[in-house]
Amino acid sequence: DAMVIQNPRYQVTQFGKPVTLSCSQTLNHNVMYWYQQKSSQAPKLLFHYYDKDFNNEADTPDNFQSRRPNTSFCFLDIRSPGLGDAAMYLCATRRLGENEQYFGPGTRLTVT
Amino acid sequence: AQKVTQAQTEISVVEKEDVTLDCVYETRDTTYYLFWYKQPPSGELVFLIRRNSFDEQNEISGRYSWNFQKSTSSFNFTITASQVVDSAVYFCALSETLSAGNNRKLIWGLGTSLAVNP
């Protein structure tokens, strides 16, 4: 089945230790998104890619970077995680010309 | 400015009750899209429905139904004969049209946490 896959589902990292979260999709969608969701909050958009065109939200901290080496894969790099970065990170995709976003299962990041 | 309001933070019902989740939106766009997503405890956001601003027909899908009323800027979601598996956080969202290309950003409500008790 076509889907959005996120690995790992659970990630524990130490304060200040770089971490990379990955997302892959078999939907062949042009647009990919990274969201951060903290407990009892709505998802917050960090970045999105329209093909390789990268769009950063104005309030996304510099600590967060992203890479999209090809249509199928997208990575979220957190250079120096702080305790406040503990959250669920959600990847989503959208086909150009359509409106609904399809989400992966998320990676729950814990920072110790 | 675009905004989505889900006034109900938490709802608790007993199985088999009907329950309606409210969503009110604000936008200046004449063309927009509204969505409902379900987020069960596992965390994945599951797409339930999309409605565009030109289509005010109500929709029914099994036990789920949606009532879109432009006159009151509302897009309410009703679950009939609720089941324990319906327990989740439900988000209403509005699609904003960005100036660059075809990219659309979602404006999210804060979510309604629904607990269906046996």
mmCIF file of C-alpha atoms in Angstrom, chain A:
data_model
loop_
_atom_site.group_PDB
_atom_site.id
_atom_site.type_symbol
_atom_site.label_atom_id
_atom_site.label_comp_id
_atom_site.label_asym_id
_atom_site.label_seq_id
_atom_site.Cartn_x
_atom_site.Cartn_y
_atom_site.Cartn_z
ATOM 1 C CA ASP A 1 0.000 0.000 0.000
ATOM 2 C CA ALA A 2 1.132 3.517 -0.751
ATOM 3 C CA MET A 3 2.038 5.294 2.424
ATOM 4 C CA VAL A 4 4.135 7.693 4.442
ATOM 5 C CA ILE A 5 6.728 5.993 6.630
ATOM 6 C CA GLN A 6 8.624 7.503 9.513
ATOM 7 C CA ASN A 7 11.602 5.981 11.243
ATOM 8 C CA PRO A 8 12.175 5.478 14.012
ATOM 9 C CA ARG A 9 8.804 5.634 15.763
ATOM 10 C CA TYR A 10 10.499 6.467 19.038
ATOM 11 C CA GLN A 11 13.817 8.248 19.390
ATOM 12 C CA VAL A 12 15.699 9.088 22.530
ATOM 13 C CA THR A 13 18.581 11.511 22.343
ATOM 14 C CA GLN A 14 20.710 13.360 24.830
ATOM 15 C CA PHE A 15 20.621 17.070 25.381
ATOM 16 C CA GLY A 16 22.806 18.684 22.711
ATOM 17 C CA LYS A 17 23.400 15.491 20.727
ATOM 18 C CA PRO A 18 22.433 15.837 17.048
ATOM 19 C CA VAL A 19 19.589 13.663 15.873
ATOM 20 C CA THR A 20 18.069 12.922 12.475
ATOM 21 C CA LEU A 21 14.522 11.825 11.847
ATOM 22 C CA SER A 22 13.547 10.326 8.532
ATOM 23 C CA CYS A 23 10.458 10.210 6.383
ATOM 24 C CA SER A 24 9.826 8.315 3.197
ATOM 25 C CA GLN A 25 6.815 8.088 0.966
ATOM 26 C CA THR A 26 5.610 5.766 -1.748
ATOM 27 C CA LEU A 27 2.850 8.145 -2.860
ATOM 28 C CA ASN A 28 5.113 10.077 -5.253
ATOM 29 C CA HIS A 29 3.757 13.355 -3.897
ATOM 30 C CA ASN A 30 5.527 16.572 -4.786
ATOM 31 C CA VAL A 31 5.012 18.347 -1.501
ATOM 32 C CA MET A 32 6.385 17.195 1.846
ATOM 33 C CA TYR A 33 5.950 18.762 5.261
ATOM 34 C CA TRP A 34 7.529 18.489 8.686
ATOM 35 C CA TYR A 35 5.432 19.323 11.717
ATOM 36 C CA GLN A 36 6.216 19.471 15.409
ATOM 37 C CA GLN A 37 3.415 18.568 17.794
ATOM 38 C CA LYS A 38 3.683 18.974 21.537
ATOM 39 C CA SER A 39 1.323 17.414 24.007
ATOM 40 C CA SER A 40 -2.273 18.673 23.779
ATOM 41 C CA GLN A 41 -1.406 21.074 20.979
ATOM 42 C CA ALA A 42 -2.125 21.274 17.286
ATOM 43 C CA PRO A 43 0.659 20.400 14.850
ATOM 44 C CA LYS A 44 3.012 23.269 14.118
ATOM 45 C CA LEU A 45 4.513 23.527 10.637
ATOM 46 C CA LEU A 46 8.314 23.658 10.603
ATOM 47 C CA PHE A 47 9.120 23.411 6.869
ATOM 48 C CA HIS A 48 7.709 22.281 3.611
ATOM 49 C CA TYR A 49 9.173 21.270 0.271
ATOM 50 C CA TYR A 50 7.549 21.842 -3.065
ATOM 51 C CA ASP A 51 9.683 19.363 -4.997
ATOM 52 C CA LYS A 52 13.157 20.596 -4.036
ATOM 53 C CA ASP A 53 12.029 24.120 -3.290
ATOM 54 C CA PHE A 54 12.531 24.510 0.465
ATOM 55 C CA ASN A 55 10.242 26.755 2.513
ATOM 56 C CA ASN A 56 11.069 27.572 6.100
ATOM 57 C CA GLU A 57 8.470 28.893 8.500
ATOM 58 C CA ALA A 58 9.517 32.222 9.973
ATOM 59 C CA ASP A 59 9.418 30.974 13.545
ATOM 60 C CA THR A 60 11.222 27.668 12.984
ATOM 61 C CA PRO A 61 14.376 27.733 15.132
ATOM 62 C CA ASP A 62 17.756 27.633 13.378
ATOM 63 C CA ASN A 63 18.443 24.470 15.345
ATOM 64 C CA PHE A 64 16.146 22.645 12.921
ATOM 65 C CA GLN A 65 17.306 21.817 9.405
ATOM 66 C CA SER A 66 15.871 19.679 6.676
ATOM 67 C CA ARG A 67 17.044 17.806 3.600
ATOM 68 C CA ARG A 68 15.165 16.279 0.724
ATOM 69 C CA PRO A 69 17.617 14.323 -1.428
ATOM 70 C CA ASN A 70 14.884 12.980 -3.718
ATOM 71 C CA THR A 71 11.105 12.832 -4.090
ATOM 72 C CA SER A 72 10.749 9.894 -1.747
ATOM 73 C CA PHE A 73 12.842 10.924 1.222
ATOM 74 C CA CYS A 74 12.946 13.840 3.597
ATOM 75 C CA PHE A 75 15.027 14.276 6.739
ATOM 76 C CA LEU A 76 14.720 16.472 9.787
ATOM 77 C CA ASP A 77 17.983 17.301 11.529
ATOM 78 C CA ILE A 78 18.014 18.768 15.002
ATOM 79 C CA ARG A 79 21.536 20.046 15.516
ATOM 80 C CA SER A 80 21.521 20.544 19.278
ATOM 81 C CA PRO A 81 18.317 19.236 20.831
ATOM 82 C CA GLY A 82 17.092 20.941 23.943
ATOM 83 C CA LEU A 83 14.566 19.670 26.449
ATOM 84 C CA GLY A 84 11.968 21.879 24.780
ATOM 85 C CA ASP A 85 12.368 19.977 21.517
ATOM 86 C CA ALA A 86 10.830 16.850 22.971
ATOM 87 C CA ALA A 87 7.709 16.334 20.897
ATOM 88 C CA MET A 88 6.040 14.247 18.237
ATOM 89 C CA TYR A 89 7.419 14.995 14.788
ATOM 90 C CA LEU A 90 5.046 14.373 11.933
ATOM 91 C CA CYS A 91 5.818 14.107 8.255
ATOM 92 C CA ALA A 92 3.095 14.697 5.690
ATOM 93 C CA THR A 93 2.806 14.658 1.927
ATOM 94 C CA ARG A 94 0.474 16.198 -0.594
ATOM 95 C CA ARG A 95 0.021 15.744 -4.296
ATOM 96 C CA LEU A 96 0.327 18.931 -6.263
ATOM 97 C CA GLY A 97 -3.133 20.125 -7.317
ATOM 98 C CA GLU A 98 -4.833 18.372 -4.436
ATOM 99 C CA ASN A 99 -5.460 19.695 -0.986
ATOM 100 C CA GLU A 100 -5.396 16.966 1.596
ATOM 101 C CA GLN A 101 -2.204 16.079 3.418
ATOM 102 C CA TYR A 102 -1.375 12.503 4.299
ATOM 103 C CA PHE A 103 0.533 11.929 7.488
ATOM 104 C CA GLY A 104 3.021 9.374 8.637
ATOM 105 C CA PRO A 105 2.760 7.744 12.067
ATOM 106 C CA GLY A 106 5.161 10.237 13.606
ATOM 107 C CA THR A 107 8.391 9.965 15.556
ATOM 108 C CA ARG A 108 8.148 10.670 19.259
ATOM 109 C CA LEU A 109 11.384 12.343 20.343
ATOM 110 C CA THR A 110 12.548 12.271 23.937
ATOM 111 C CA VAL A 111 15.464 14.442 25.053
ATOM 112 C CA THR A 112 17.262 13.382 28.219
#
